[in-house]
């Protein structure tokens, strides 16, 4: 089988990223400037990562932490972003519902 010995880990700052829409409609986070780079053995990296993501999935950042991680100082700005995101999420859900209804009623 294939075996890897080491991995390069890149650490970035966090910033608001308007190119994505989180499923919960809250503040979208993205990668900012490269902060540092680490070269680790894969086994060491996996042990370190397990402490952060024990469920094996993506690391979920609670909504309350998103604003502080992104450097949001004004609550009004965050609320405005989240309001727009919620509207987009609702429009997307409505569009998906309409599409499903259309294909469900098409004659075969």
PDB file of C-alpha atoms in Angstrom, residues 21-105:
ATOM      1  CA  UNK A  21     -23.025  30.484   2.262  1.00  0.00           C
ATOM      2  CA  UNK A  22     -22.966  28.309   5.389  1.00  0.00           C
ATOM      3  CA  UNK A  23     -25.982  26.042   5.759  1.00  0.00           C
ATOM      4  CA  UNK A  24     -26.950  27.816   8.980  1.00  0.00           C
ATOM      5  CA  UNK A  25     -26.866  31.232   7.256  1.00  0.00           C
ATOM      6  CA  UNK A  26     -24.430  32.668   9.777  1.00  0.00           C
ATOM      7  CA  UNK A  27     -21.124  34.467   9.201  1.00  0.00           C
ATOM      8  CA  UNK A  28     -19.087  32.679   6.498  1.00  0.00           C
ATOM      9  CA  UNK A  29     -15.419  32.201   7.339  1.00  0.00           C
ATOM     10  CA  UNK A  30     -12.557  31.735   4.910  1.00  0.00           C
ATOM     11  CA  UNK A  31      -8.774  31.577   4.789  1.00  0.00           C
ATOM     12  CA  UNK A  32      -6.863  34.783   5.355  1.00  0.00           C
ATOM     13  CA  UNK A  33      -3.128  35.447   5.197  1.00  0.00           C
ATOM     14  CA  UNK A  34      -0.671  32.586   5.683  1.00  0.00           C
ATOM     15  CA  UNK A  35       0.532  32.790   9.290  1.00  0.00           C
ATOM     16  CA  UNK A  36       2.993  29.911   9.495  1.00  0.00           C
ATOM     17  CA  UNK A  37       3.976  26.575   8.013  1.00  0.00           C
ATOM     18  CA  UNK A  38       4.825  23.370   9.881  1.00  0.00           C
ATOM     19  CA  UNK A  39       6.425  20.170   8.647  1.00  0.00           C
ATOM     20  CA  UNK A  40       5.192  17.195  10.730  1.00  0.00           C
ATOM     21  CA  UNK A  41       5.317  13.439  10.659  1.00  0.00           C
ATOM     22  CA  UNK A  42       1.914  12.082   9.630  1.00  0.00           C
ATOM     23  CA  UNK A  43       1.451  10.133  12.879  1.00  0.00           C
ATOM     24  CA  UNK A  44       2.156  13.247  14.945  1.00  0.00           C
ATOM     25  CA  UNK A  45      -0.211  15.320  12.801  1.00  0.00           C
ATOM     26  CA  UNK A  46      -3.010  12.758  13.143  1.00  0.00           C
ATOM     27  CA  UNK A  47      -2.657  12.672  16.950  1.00  0.00           C
ATOM     28  CA  UNK A  48      -2.765  16.475  17.080  1.00  0.00           C
ATOM     29  CA  UNK A  49      -5.733  16.636  14.711  1.00  0.00           C
ATOM     30  CA  UNK A  50      -7.701  14.000  16.618  1.00  0.00           C
ATOM     31  CA  UNK A  51      -7.704  16.290  19.638  1.00  0.00           C
ATOM     32  CA  UNK A  52      -9.404  18.957  17.534  1.00  0.00           C
ATOM     33  CA  UNK A  53     -11.682  16.785  15.382  1.00  0.00           C
ATOM     34  CA  UNK A  54     -12.380  13.606  17.330  1.00  0.00           C
ATOM     35  CA  UNK A  55     -15.526  12.845  15.350  1.00  0.00           C
ATOM     36  CA  UNK A  56     -13.450  12.520  12.169  1.00  0.00           C
ATOM     37  CA  UNK A  57     -15.435  15.239  10.413  1.00  0.00           C
ATOM     38  CA  UNK A  58     -14.878  18.888   9.757  1.00  0.00           C
ATOM     39  CA  UNK A  59     -14.148  21.178  12.645  1.00  0.00           C
ATOM     40  CA  UNK A  60     -17.326  23.139  13.387  1.00  0.00           C
ATOM     41  CA  UNK A  61     -16.915  26.651  14.747  1.00  0.00           C
ATOM     42  CA  UNK A  62     -19.848  27.669  16.961  1.00  0.00           C
ATOM     43  CA  UNK A  63     -21.667  30.796  15.728  1.00  0.00           C
ATOM     44  CA  UNK A  64     -20.675  32.822  18.792  1.00  0.00           C
ATOM     45  CA  UNK A  65     -16.980  32.289  17.981  1.00  0.00           C
ATOM     46  CA  UNK A  66     -17.230  33.166  14.271  1.00  0.00           C
ATOM     47  CA  UNK A  67     -17.466  36.913  14.767  1.00  0.00           C
ATOM     48  CA  UNK A  68     -14.464  37.097  17.070  1.00  0.00           C
ATOM     49  CA  UNK A  69     -12.381  34.835  14.805  1.00  0.00           C
ATOM     50  CA  UNK A  70     -13.163  37.017  11.809  1.00  0.00           C
ATOM     51  CA  UNK A  71     -12.328  40.178  13.733  1.00  0.00           C
ATOM     52  CA  UNK A  72     -15.873  41.492  13.611  1.00  0.00           C
ATOM     53  CA  UNK A  73     -16.060  44.438  15.972  1.00  0.00           C
ATOM     54  CA  UNK A  74     -19.492  45.755  15.059  1.00  0.00           C
ATOM     55  CA  UNK A  75     -22.435  43.492  15.846  1.00  0.00           C
ATOM     56  CA  UNK A  76     -24.600  45.406  13.347  1.00  0.00           C
ATOM     57  CA  UNK A  77     -22.276  44.415  10.483  1.00  0.00           C
ATOM     58  CA  UNK A  78     -22.428  40.770  11.481  1.00  0.00           C
ATOM     59  CA  UNK A  79     -26.202  40.877  11.803  1.00  0.00           C
ATOM     60  CA  UNK A  80     -26.510  42.442   8.341  1.00  0.00           C
ATOM     61  CA  UNK A  81     -24.376  39.687   6.799  1.00  0.00           C
ATOM     62  CA  UNK A  82     -26.364  36.987   8.571  1.00  0.00           C
ATOM     63  CA  UNK A  83     -29.682  38.549   7.483  1.00  0.00           C
ATOM     64  CA  UNK A  84     -28.609  38.471   3.820  1.00  0.00           C
ATOM     65  CA  UNK A  85     -27.350  34.894   4.231  1.00  0.00           C
ATOM     66  CA  UNK A  86     -30.643  33.786   5.762  1.00  0.00           C
ATOM     67  CA  UNK A  87     -32.563  35.282   2.826  1.00  0.00           C
ATOM     68  CA  UNK A  88     -30.253  33.497   0.360  1.00  0.00           C
ATOM     69  CA  UNK A  89     -30.690  30.219   2.251  1.00  0.00           C
ATOM     70  CA  UNK A  90     -34.495  30.571   2.148  1.00  0.00           C
ATOM     71  CA  UNK A  91     -34.459  31.408  -1.569  1.00  0.00           C
ATOM     72  CA  UNK A  92     -32.266  28.377  -2.273  1.00  0.00           C
ATOM     73  CA  UNK A  93     -34.574  26.085  -0.290  1.00  0.00           C
ATOM     74  CA  UNK A  94     -37.601  27.470  -2.118  1.00  0.00           C
ATOM     75  CA  UNK A  95     -35.908  26.952  -5.482  1.00  0.00           C
ATOM     76  CA  UNK A  96     -35.056  23.335  -4.628  1.00  0.00           C
ATOM     77  CA  UNK A  97     -38.658  22.713  -3.483  1.00  0.00           C
ATOM     78  CA  UNK A  98     -40.036  24.147  -6.738  1.00  0.00           C
ATOM     79  CA  UNK A  99     -37.680  22.008  -8.803  1.00  0.00           C
ATOM     80  CA  UNK A 100     -38.700  18.847  -6.929  1.00  0.00           C
ATOM     81  CA  UNK A 101     -42.370  19.680  -7.413  1.00  0.00           C
ATOM     82  CA  UNK A 102     -41.839  20.223 -11.140  1.00  0.00           C
ATOM     83  CA  UNK A 103     -40.098  16.903 -11.709  1.00  0.00           C
ATOM     84  CA  UNK A 104     -42.530  15.041  -9.441  1.00  0.00           C
ATOM     85  CA  UNK A 105     -45.531  16.076 -11.541  1.00  0.00           C
TER      86      UNK A 105
END
